[in-house]
Amino acid sequence: MTDTPDMPALAVEQVSHSFGRRLALDHVSLTVPQGRFVALLGPNGAGKTTLFSLVTRLYATRAGAVRIFGHDVARSPSAALSELGVVFQSRTLDLDLSVRQNLAYHAALHGLAGRAVRARIDELLTLVGLQERGADKVRTLSGGQSRRVEIARALLHRPRLLLLDEATVGLDLASRRTIVALVRMLVRETGLAVLWATHIFDEIEPDDAVSVLHRGRIVASGDAKALAADAPSLEAAFRALTEDAAGEAA
Amino acid sequence: MSGAPAASPSPTRILGPRGYAICLGGIVWRELLRFVQQKERFLSALVRPLVWLFIFAAGFRSVLGVSIMPPYETYVLYEVYVTPGLAVMIQLFNGMQSSLSMVYDREVGSMRVLLTSPFPRWWLLFSKLIAGVAVSLAQVYVFLAIARLWGVDIPPLGYLTALPAFILTGLMLGAIGLVISSLVRQLENFASVMNFVIFPMFFASSALYPLWRVRDASEALYLVCLANPFTHAVEFVRFALYGAFDPLSGAVVLGTTIVFFALAVIAYDPGRGVMGRRGGPKGEAP
């Protein structure tokens, strides 16, 4: 498959998924263009993690299609997954292994080893500001540092699309800002496409493309500033769109 | 800031035979690293069979005489008889432990990381199995070395001829563990695996007593033991330790490995098995 600049990095087309009788995703469509930061905004339980599980092929897509740079995840999973880096919501590093060991393990999962990989690990640790911590066990890192290691890990095999599922959950304000700034820098300077799932409004900038997921459905999508045009703020617009969920949670 | 992470890769380039080997090597290396870190796990894996050997076998030496039967050419002491069974018991526990760690990985999410690898899922599961076998071999050979000091003399060449047998029985027990891990929903349910899998498999086998003695006691129990793949794993290893080959047990072990590995591949298939049904995220799945 040849890439064209207008081929989306990620295309989710009419995807539905249910667990037993419960419909977790209902005809969800969204697109992440190449080199763009797209936010997937939704309250807890909206279906964000289910969507990520389908994109990463943890579950098979039963209805609809997911394409990564044109590669259908169901039909050509290897090609699709090679283009994809993921930071999951839960912490997924081996605590008792060192930062470098964790990264080398991940490289091996992508069939990469040797001197080039060691150089790549150095490069990425510098990028995320942890070049001094390579030999330390992950257990000794702070939450924000672990997250940065996970971002470095997700970039090891040079993917062109990065998925982050609630990457800043549980972090203090300073760490959150560092993570958001790092990811935005990657989009700006390296042309990485990013799908950023969150329920935190202040991580979204007015020019970001946003899809709002609520109860398994995309209830709004467009530029953040357009979504917030009729409301006092993006937060207010988002609350209005997902009001019953907020009420339910209270 | 430096670095250009998004340079265009050629995805198919890295998935050649070398890539497969690197992936397998990486998974085995991680498992061994984790094993070395967990010294208690190594100790408890050793203490269990040693308690059987030092205490149980010593106590039963006079009660349970073992007559001359293949592969033994002379009358053997009870310690000598139980050693192969205890070695395979190490692998049984190890197989269940790897399966437990699969459930744990699923809960904490490192399974997700494994499964985002572009290699086919059967290869990832196979690599996991090999990693488990590598760990179990380390345990088994340390146990055999201690048993030798205790007077369990096995022909020196036997340690070598038993290696392929241990690899195959390790694969079989690991594959059974993989299937079990796909059936267990939460870590807490794992105690029942002990009760319903490990103990029955171990006791209803030829590990502790020869099958002819079981037959004397109960024909039904004898048939159960005969149907138990663990019995054949023990016999396969017992013969191999004495440089002999038991075709029946070899065939049963190989067949069981293939069947359970196929089941595990199905269970971990994103379209059919456990991941889609049981892996739903909190708040989004029932």
Coordinates of C-alpha atoms in Angstrom, one line a residue:
Chain A
M1 CA 0.0 0.0 0.0
T2 CA 1.4 3.4 -0.9
D3 CA 1.0 6.3 1.4
T4 CA -0.4 9.6 0.3
P5 CA -0.3 12.7 2.4
D6 CA -4.1 12.7 2.7
M7 CA -4.3 9.1 3.9
P8 CA -5.4 9.3 7.5
A9 CA -3.0 7.9 10.1
L10 CA -6.0 6.4 11.8
A11 CA -9.4 5.8 10.4
V12 CA -12.1 4.3 12.6
E13 CA -15.2 3.5 10.5
Q14 CA -18.6 2.7 11.9
V15 CA -17.2 0.6 14.7
S16 CA -19.5 -1.1 17.2
H17 CA -18.6 -3.4 20.0
S18 CA -20.5 -5.1 22.8
F19 CA -19.6 -7.0 25.9
G20 CA -22.4 -9.6 26.2
R21 CA -25.6 -7.5 25.9
R22 CA -24.0 -4.2 26.7
L23 CA -23.2 -2.0 23.8
A24 CA -19.8 -0.4 24.6
L25 CA -19.3 1.3 21.2
D26 CA -22.1 2.2 18.8
H27 CA -21.2 3.1 15.2
V28 CA -18.1 5.1 16.2
S29 CA -16.2 6.9 13.4
L30 CA -13.2 9.1 13.8
T31 CA -10.1 10.1 11.9
V32 CA -6.7 11.1 12.9
P33 CA -4.9 12.9 10.0
Q34 CA -1.2 12.5 9.6
G35 CA 0.8 14.8 11.8
R36 CA -2.2 16.0 13.8
F37 CA -3.1 16.0 17.5
V38 CA -6.6 14.7 17.9
A39 CA -8.3 14.6 21.3
L40 CA -10.8 11.9 22.2
L41 CA -12.8 13.5 25.1
G42 CA -15.1 11.4 27.2
P43 CA -16.1 10.8 30.8
N44 CA -15.0 7.6 32.5
G45 CA -16.8 4.6 31.1
A46 CA -17.6 6.3 27.8
G47 CA -15.9 3.6 25.8
K48 CA -12.4 5.1 25.2
T49 CA -10.5 2.1 26.5
T50 CA -12.7 -0.3 24.5
L51 CA -12.0 1.8 21.4
F52 CA -8.2 1.6 22.2
S53 CA -8.5 -2.1 22.6
L54 CA -10.0 -2.5 19.2
V55 CA -7.4 -0.2 17.5
T56 CA -4.6 -2.2 19.2
R57 CA -6.3 -5.5 18.2
L58 CA -6.7 -6.7 21.8
Y59 CA -10.3 -7.5 20.6
A60 CA -11.3 -8.2 17.1
T61 CA -13.4 -5.6 15.4
R62 CA -16.7 -7.3 14.7
A63 CA -18.6 -4.4 13.2
G64 CA -16.9 -1.6 11.2
A65 CA -13.3 -1.3 10.3
V66 CA -10.1 0.2 11.8
R67 CA -7.3 1.3 9.5
I68 CA -3.9 2.5 10.4
F69 CA -2.2 4.2 7.4
G70 CA -4.5 2.2 5.2
H71 CA -3.7 -1.2 6.8
D72 CA -6.9 -2.9 8.1
V73 CA -6.1 -4.0 11.6
A74 CA -8.2 -7.2 11.2
R75 CA -6.8 -8.2 7.8
S76 CA -3.1 -7.1 8.0
P77 CA -2.5 -6.7 11.8
S78 CA 1.3 -6.9 11.4
A79 CA 1.6 -4.0 9.1
A80 CA -1.0 -2.0 11.1
L81 CA 0.7 -2.6 14.5
S82 CA 4.1 -1.8 13.1
E83 CA 2.9 1.8 12.5
L84 CA 1.4 2.1 15.9
G85 CA 2.8 3.1 19.3
V86 CA 0.6 2.9 22.4
V87 CA 0.6 4.3 25.9
F88 CA -2.0 2.5 27.9
Q89 CA -3.9 3.8 30.8
S90 CA -2.6 1.3 33.3
R91 CA 1.1 1.3 34.1
T92 CA 2.6 -1.5 32.1
L93 CA 6.4 -1.4 32.8
D94 CA 8.2 -4.2 34.7
L95 CA 8.9 -2.5 38.0
D96 CA 11.9 -4.7 38.9
L97 CA 13.6 -4.3 35.6
S98 CA 15.7 -1.3 34.7
V99 CA 14.4 1.4 32.3
R100 CA 16.8 0.2 29.6
Q101 CA 15.8 -3.5 30.1
N102 CA 12.1 -2.5 29.8
L103 CA 12.9 -0.6 26.5
A104 CA 15.1 -3.4 25.1
Y105 CA 12.3 -5.9 25.8
H106 CA 9.8 -3.8 23.9
A107 CA 12.3 -3.4 21.0
A108 CA 12.6 -7.2 20.9
L109 CA 8.8 -7.5 20.7
H110 CA 9.1 -5.5 17.5
G111 CA 11.9 -7.7 16.2
L112 CA 14.6 -5.1 16.9
A113 CA 17.9 -5.6 18.7
G114 CA 21.5 -4.7 18.5
R115 CA 23.6 -1.5 18.5
A116 CA 21.1 0.5 16.5
V117 CA 18.5 -0.2 19.2
R118 CA 20.8 0.8 22.0
A119 CA 21.5 4.1 20.2
R120 CA 17.8 4.6 19.7
I121 CA 17.1 4.0 23.4
D122 CA 19.8 6.6 24.3
E123 CA 18.2 9.0 21.8
L124 CA 14.7 8.5 23.3
L125 CA 15.8 8.7 26.9
T126 CA 17.4 12.1 26.1
L127 CA 14.2 13.1 24.3
V128 CA 12.1 12.4 27.4
G129 CA 14.7 13.9 29.7
L130 CA 15.6 10.6 31.5
Q131 CA 19.1 9.9 30.1
E132 CA 20.5 9.7 33.6
R133 CA 18.0 7.1 34.7
G134 CA 18.5 4.3 32.2
A135 CA 20.1 1.9 34.6
D136 CA 17.6 2.5 37.4
K137 CA 14.8 0.2 38.3
V138 CA 11.4 1.4 37.2
R139 CA 10.2 1.0 40.8
T140 CA 12.4 4.0 41.8
L141 CA 10.8 6.4 39.2
S142 CA 8.0 8.8 39.9
G143 CA 4.6 8.4 38.2
G144 CA 5.5 11.2 35.7
Q145 CA 8.9 9.7 34.9
S146 CA 7.3 6.2 34.4
R147 CA 4.9 7.8 31.9
R148 CA 7.8 9.4 30.0
V149 CA 9.5 6.0 29.8
E150 CA 6.3 4.6 28.4
I151 CA 6.2 7.3 25.8
A152 CA 9.8 6.6 24.9
R153 CA 8.9 2.9 24.7
A154 CA 5.9 3.6 22.4
L155 CA 8.2 5.4 20.0
L156 CA 11.0 2.8 19.9
H157 CA 10.0 1.2 16.7
R158 CA 9.4 4.5 15.0
P159 CA 5.7 4.4 14.7
R160 CA 3.9 7.2 12.8
L161 CA 0.8 7.1 15.0
L162 CA 0.8 7.3 18.8
L163 CA -2.2 6.4 20.9
L164 CA -2.4 7.6 24.5
D165 CA -5.2 6.5 26.8
E166 CA -5.6 8.9 29.8
A167 CA -1.8 9.3 29.9
T168 CA -1.9 11.9 32.6
V169 CA -4.3 10.2 35.0
G170 CA -3.0 10.2 38.6
L171 CA -0.1 12.6 37.9
D172 CA 0.5 16.0 39.6
L173 CA 0.0 19.2 37.7
A174 CA 3.7 19.7 36.8
S175 CA 4.1 16.1 35.5
R176 CA 0.9 16.5 33.5
R177 CA 2.1 19.6 31.8
T178 CA 5.5 18.0 31.0
I179 CA 3.7 15.0 29.4
V180 CA 1.3 17.1 27.4
A181 CA 4.1 19.5 26.2
L182 CA 6.3 16.5 25.2
V183 CA 3.6 14.9 23.1
R184 CA 2.7 18.2 21.5
M185 CA 6.3 18.8 20.7
L186 CA 6.5 15.4 19.0
V187 CA 3.5 16.3 16.8
R188 CA 5.0 19.7 15.9
E189 CA 8.5 18.6 15.2
T190 CA 8.4 15.1 14.0
G191 CA 5.1 14.9 12.2
L192 CA 3.7 12.2 14.6
A193 CA 0.0 11.7 14.5
V194 CA -1.5 11.5 18.0
L195 CA -4.9 10.3 19.4
W196 CA -5.1 11.6 22.9
A197 CA -7.9 10.2 25.0
T198 CA -8.7 12.2 28.1
H199 CA -11.5 13.5 30.3
I200 CA -9.4 16.6 31.4
F201 CA -10.5 19.7 29.4
D202 CA -7.5 21.9 30.1
E203 CA -5.3 19.5 28.1
I204 CA -7.1 20.6 25.0
E205 CA -6.1 23.6 23.0
P206 CA -8.6 25.7 20.8
D207 CA -7.1 24.5 17.5
D208 CA -7.2 20.8 18.4
A209 CA -9.5 18.4 16.6
V210 CA -11.8 16.9 19.2
S211 CA -14.2 14.0 19.2
V212 CA -16.5 13.7 22.1
L213 CA -17.4 10.1 23.1
H214 CA -20.3 9.5 25.4
R215 CA -22.0 6.2 26.2
G216 CA -20.3 4.6 23.3
R217 CA -21.3 7.1 20.7
I218 CA -19.5 10.1 19.2
V219 CA -21.8 12.9 20.1
A220 CA -19.8 15.8 18.7
S221 CA -16.6 16.3 16.7
G222 CA -14.7 19.2 15.2
D223 CA -12.3 21.9 16.3
A224 CA -12.3 22.6 20.0
K225 CA -13.1 26.2 19.4
A226 CA -16.0 25.4 17.1
L227 CA -17.4 23.0 19.7
A228 CA -17.2 25.7 22.3
A229 CA -18.6 28.4 20.1
D230 CA -22.0 28.5 21.7
A231 CA -20.9 27.7 25.2
P232 CA -18.9 29.9 27.7
S233 CA -16.0 27.4 27.5
L234 CA -15.0 24.0 26.2
E235 CA -15.7 22.6 29.6
A236 CA -19.3 23.9 29.6
A237 CA -19.8 22.6 26.1
F238 CA -18.5 19.2 27.1
R239 CA -20.6 19.1 30.3
A240 CA -23.7 19.9 28.2
L241 CA -22.9 17.1 25.8
T242 CA -22.4 14.5 28.5
E243 CA -24.7 15.9 31.2
D244 CA -26.6 12.8 32.0
A245 CA -23.4 10.9 32.5
A246 CA -22.2 13.5 35.0
G247 CA -25.5 13.2 36.8
E248 CA -25.3 9.5 36.8
A249 CA -21.8 9.5 38.3
A250 CA -22.8 12.0 41.1
Chain B
M1 CA 15.2 18.6 22.0
S2 CA 16.6 16.1 19.6
G3 CA 15.5 12.9 17.8
A4 CA 13.2 12.2 15.0
P5 CA 11.0 9.4 16.1
A6 CA 8.7 9.3 13.2
A7 CA 11.0 8.5 10.3
S8 CA 9.2 6.2 7.9
P9 CA 9.9 2.6 8.7
S10 CA 9.4 -0.4 6.5
P11 CA 7.2 -2.6 8.6
T12 CA 7.7 -5.8 6.7
R13 CA 11.5 -5.5 6.9
I14 CA 11.7 -6.3 10.6
L15 CA 9.4 -9.3 10.5
G16 CA 11.8 -11.7 8.9
P17 CA 13.2 -14.9 10.5
R18 CA 15.7 -12.7 12.4
G19 CA 12.9 -10.6 13.8
Y20 CA 11.1 -13.7 15.0
A21 CA 14.3 -14.9 16.7
I22 CA 14.8 -11.5 18.4
C23 CA 11.2 -11.5 19.6
L24 CA 11.5 -15.0 21.1
G25 CA 14.9 -14.1 22.6
G26 CA 13.5 -10.9 24.1
I27 CA 10.6 -12.7 25.8
V28 CA 12.8 -15.5 27.2
W29 CA 15.3 -12.9 28.4
R30 CA 12.6 -10.9 30.2
E31 CA 11.3 -14.0 31.9
L32 CA 14.8 -15.1 33.1
L33 CA 15.5 -11.6 34.3
R34 CA 12.3 -11.5 36.3
F35 CA 13.0 -15.0 37.6
V36 CA 16.5 -13.9 38.8
Q37 CA 14.9 -10.9 40.5
Q38 CA 12.4 -13.1 42.4
K39 CA 14.7 -15.1 44.7
E40 CA 11.8 -16.3 46.8
R41 CA 10.2 -17.9 43.8
F42 CA 13.3 -19.8 43.0
L43 CA 13.7 -21.0 46.6
S44 CA 10.1 -22.0 47.0
A45 CA 10.2 -23.8 43.7
L46 CA 13.2 -25.8 45.1
V47 CA 12.0 -26.3 48.6
R48 CA 8.7 -28.0 47.6
P49 CA 10.3 -31.0 45.8
L50 CA 13.1 -31.2 48.3
V51 CA 10.7 -31.5 51.2
W52 CA 9.1 -34.4 49.4
L53 CA 12.5 -36.0 48.7
F54 CA 14.0 -35.4 52.1
I55 CA 11.0 -36.1 54.3
F56 CA 8.2 -37.9 52.5
A57 CA 10.5 -40.2 50.5
A58 CA 12.6 -41.0 53.6
G59 CA 9.6 -41.8 55.6
F60 CA 8.0 -44.0 53.0
R61 CA 11.2 -45.8 52.0
S62 CA 10.3 -48.8 54.2
V63 CA 6.6 -48.7 53.5
L64 CA 6.7 -48.5 49.7
G65 CA 9.1 -50.9 48.1
V66 CA 9.5 -50.6 44.4
S67 CA 10.1 -53.8 42.5
I68 CA 12.3 -54.1 39.5
M69 CA 10.4 -52.5 36.6
P70 CA 11.5 -50.7 33.5
P71 CA 13.4 -48.5 33.1
Y72 CA 15.2 -49.7 36.3
E73 CA 17.4 -52.7 36.0
T74 CA 17.8 -53.3 39.7
Y75 CA 15.7 -52.7 42.8
V76 CA 15.7 -49.0 43.4
L77 CA 15.2 -47.0 46.6
Y78 CA 12.0 -45.0 46.9
E79 CA 13.9 -41.7 46.6
V80 CA 15.2 -42.8 43.3
Y81 CA 11.7 -43.7 42.2
V82 CA 10.1 -40.4 43.1
T83 CA 12.8 -38.1 41.7
P84 CA 11.6 -37.9 38.1
G85 CA 8.0 -37.2 39.4
L86 CA 9.3 -34.5 41.7
A87 CA 11.3 -32.9 38.8
V88 CA 8.2 -32.9 36.6
M89 CA 6.2 -31.5 39.6
I90 CA 8.6 -28.5 39.5
Q91 CA 7.6 -28.0 35.9
L92 CA 3.9 -28.5 36.8
F93 CA 4.1 -25.7 39.4
N94 CA 6.1 -23.6 37.0
G95 CA 3.6 -24.0 34.2
M96 CA 0.8 -23.0 36.6
Q97 CA 2.9 -20.1 37.8
S98 CA 3.5 -18.8 34.3
S99 CA -0.2 -19.1 33.8
L100 CA -0.8 -17.1 36.9
S101 CA 1.6 -14.5 35.7
M102 CA -0.4 -14.3 32.4
V103 CA -3.6 -13.5 34.4
Y104 CA -1.6 -11.0 36.4
D105 CA -0.2 -9.5 33.2
R106 CA -3.7 -9.2 31.9
E107 CA -4.9 -7.4 35.0
V108 CA -2.0 -4.9 35.1
G109 CA -1.9 -4.5 31.4
S110 CA 1.6 -5.8 30.4
M111 CA -0.3 -8.4 28.4
R112 CA -1.6 -5.5 26.3
V113 CA 1.9 -4.5 25.6
L114 CA 2.9 -8.0 24.5
L115 CA -0.1 -8.3 22.2
T116 CA 0.7 -5.0 20.4
S117 CA 3.7 -6.7 19.0
P118 CA 3.3 -7.1 15.2
F119 CA 4.3 -10.7 15.3
P120 CA 1.5 -13.3 15.1
R121 CA -0.1 -14.2 18.3
W122 CA 0.7 -17.9 18.1
W123 CA 4.4 -16.9 18.0
L124 CA 4.0 -14.6 21.0
L125 CA 2.3 -17.5 23.0
F126 CA 4.9 -20.0 21.8
S127 CA 7.7 -17.6 22.9
K128 CA 6.0 -17.3 26.3
L129 CA 5.9 -21.1 26.6
I130 CA 9.6 -21.4 25.7
A131 CA 10.4 -18.7 28.3
G132 CA 8.5 -20.7 30.9
V133 CA 10.4 -23.9 29.9
A134 CA 13.8 -22.1 30.2
V135 CA 12.9 -21.0 33.8
S136 CA 11.7 -24.5 34.7
L137 CA 14.9 -26.2 33.3
A138 CA 17.0 -24.0 35.6
Q139 CA 14.9 -25.2 38.6
V140 CA 14.9 -28.8 37.5
Y141 CA 18.6 -29.2 37.1
V142 CA 19.4 -27.5 40.4
F143 CA 17.0 -29.9 42.0
L144 CA 18.6 -32.9 40.3
A145 CA 22.0 -31.7 41.4
I146 CA 20.8 -31.6 45.0
A147 CA 19.1 -34.9 44.7
R148 CA 22.4 -36.4 43.5
L149 CA 24.1 -35.1 46.6
W150 CA 21.3 -36.9 48.5
G151 CA 22.3 -40.1 46.9
V152 CA 19.9 -40.3 44.0
D153 CA 22.3 -41.6 41.4
I154 CA 21.2 -41.1 37.8
P155 CA 23.6 -42.2 35.0
P156 CA 25.6 -39.1 34.1
L157 CA 24.5 -39.3 30.4
G158 CA 20.9 -39.4 31.7
Y159 CA 21.0 -35.7 32.6
L160 CA 21.6 -35.1 28.9
T161 CA 19.2 -37.6 27.4
A162 CA 16.5 -36.2 29.7
L163 CA 16.9 -32.6 28.4
P164 CA 14.7 -33.0 25.3
A165 CA 12.1 -34.8 27.5
F166 CA 12.1 -32.0 30.1
I167 CA 11.7 -29.5 27.2
L168 CA 8.7 -31.3 25.9
T169 CA 7.1 -31.9 29.3
G170 CA 7.7 -28.2 30.1
L171 CA 6.0 -27.2 26.9
M172 CA 3.0 -29.5 27.7
L173 CA 2.5 -28.2 31.2
G174 CA 3.0 -24.6 30.1
A175 CA 0.4 -25.1 27.3
I176 CA -2.0 -26.5 29.9
G177 CA -1.3 -23.5 32.0
L178 CA -1.9 -21.1 29.1
V179 CA -5.3 -22.6 28.5
I180 CA -6.1 -22.4 32.3
S181 CA -5.0 -18.7 32.3
S182 CA -7.6 -18.0 29.6
L183 CA -10.3 -19.5 31.8
V184 CA -9.4 -17.8 35.0
R185 CA -11.0 -14.4 35.2
Q186 CA -9.2 -12.9 38.2
L187 CA -6.1 -13.6 40.2
E188 CA -8.1 -14.4 43.3
N189 CA -9.6 -17.4 41.6
F190 CA -6.2 -19.0 41.3
A191 CA -6.3 -20.9 44.6
S192 CA -8.9 -23.1 43.0
V193 CA -6.4 -24.0 40.3
M194 CA -4.3 -25.5 43.0
N195 CA -7.1 -27.5 44.3
F196 CA -8.6 -28.6 41.0
V197 CA -5.6 -28.9 38.8
I198 CA -2.3 -29.2 40.5
F199 CA -3.2 -31.6 43.3
P200 CA -5.3 -34.0 41.3
M201 CA -2.8 -34.1 38.5
F202 CA 0.1 -34.8 40.8
F203 CA -1.6 -37.4 43.1
A204 CA -3.5 -39.2 40.4
S205 CA -0.3 -40.1 38.5
S206 CA 2.7 -42.3 38.6
A207 CA 4.9 -39.6 40.3
L208 CA 4.6 -41.1 43.9
Y209 CA 3.7 -44.7 43.3
P210 CA 4.0 -47.1 40.4
L211 CA 0.7 -47.6 38.5
W212 CA 0.6 -51.4 39.2
R213 CA 0.3 -50.5 42.9
V214 CA -2.5 -48.2 42.1
R215 CA -4.2 -50.9 40.1
D216 CA -4.0 -53.3 43.1
A217 CA -6.0 -50.7 45.1
S218 CA -8.5 -49.6 42.5
E219 CA -9.0 -50.3 38.9
A220 CA -11.0 -47.0 38.4
L221 CA -8.2 -44.9 39.9
Y222 CA -5.7 -46.8 37.7
L223 CA -7.6 -45.7 34.6
V224 CA -7.8 -42.1 35.9
C225 CA -4.0 -42.2 36.4
L226 CA -3.5 -43.7 32.9
A227 CA -5.6 -40.9 31.4
N228 CA -3.7 -38.2 33.2
P229 CA -1.1 -36.6 30.9
F230 CA 1.0 -35.8 33.9
T231 CA 1.5 -39.6 34.4
H232 CA 2.9 -39.8 30.9
A233 CA 5.1 -36.7 31.4
V234 CA 6.6 -38.4 34.5
E235 CA 7.2 -41.7 32.7
F236 CA 8.6 -40.0 29.6
V237 CA 11.2 -38.2 31.8
R238 CA 11.8 -41.3 34.0
F239 CA 12.8 -43.4 30.9
A240 CA 14.8 -40.5 29.4
L241 CA 16.8 -40.2 32.6
Y242 CA 18.0 -43.7 32.0
G243 CA 18.7 -43.2 28.4
A244 CA 15.5 -45.1 27.3
F245 CA 12.5 -43.9 25.3
D246 CA 9.0 -44.8 26.1
P247 CA 7.0 -44.3 22.8
L248 CA 3.5 -44.3 24.4
S249 CA 4.3 -41.6 27.0
G250 CA 6.2 -39.6 24.4
A251 CA 3.3 -39.7 22.0
V252 CA 0.8 -38.7 24.8
V253 CA 3.0 -35.8 25.9
L254 CA 3.5 -34.6 22.3
G255 CA -0.2 -34.9 21.5
T256 CA -1.3 -33.1 24.7
T257 CA 1.1 -30.3 24.0
I258 CA -0.2 -29.8 20.4
V259 CA -3.9 -29.9 21.5
F260 CA -3.5 -27.5 24.4
F261 CA -1.3 -25.1 22.5
A262 CA -3.9 -25.0 19.7
L263 CA -6.6 -24.4 22.4
A264 CA -4.5 -21.6 23.9
V265 CA -4.0 -19.9 20.5
I266 CA -7.8 -20.1 20.0
A267 CA -8.4 -18.7 23.5
Y268 CA -6.1 -15.8 22.9
D269 CA -7.3 -15.1 19.4
P270 CA -8.8 -11.6 19.4
G271 CA -11.9 -12.7 17.4
R272 CA -12.8 -15.8 19.3
G273 CA -11.4 -16.3 22.7
V274 CA -11.0 -14.9 26.1
M275 CA -9.7 -11.4 25.3
G276 CA -12.9 -10.2 23.7
R277 CA -15.2 -11.7 26.2
R278 CA -13.4 -11.3 29.5
G279 CA -10.9 -8.6 28.9
G280 CA -13.4 -5.7 28.9
P281 CA -12.2 -2.6 30.7
K282 CA -13.6 -1.5 34.0
G283 CA -16.7 0.6 33.7
E284 CA -17.1 -0.3 30.0
A285 CA -17.7 -4.0 30.2
P286 CA -20.2 -5.8 32.4

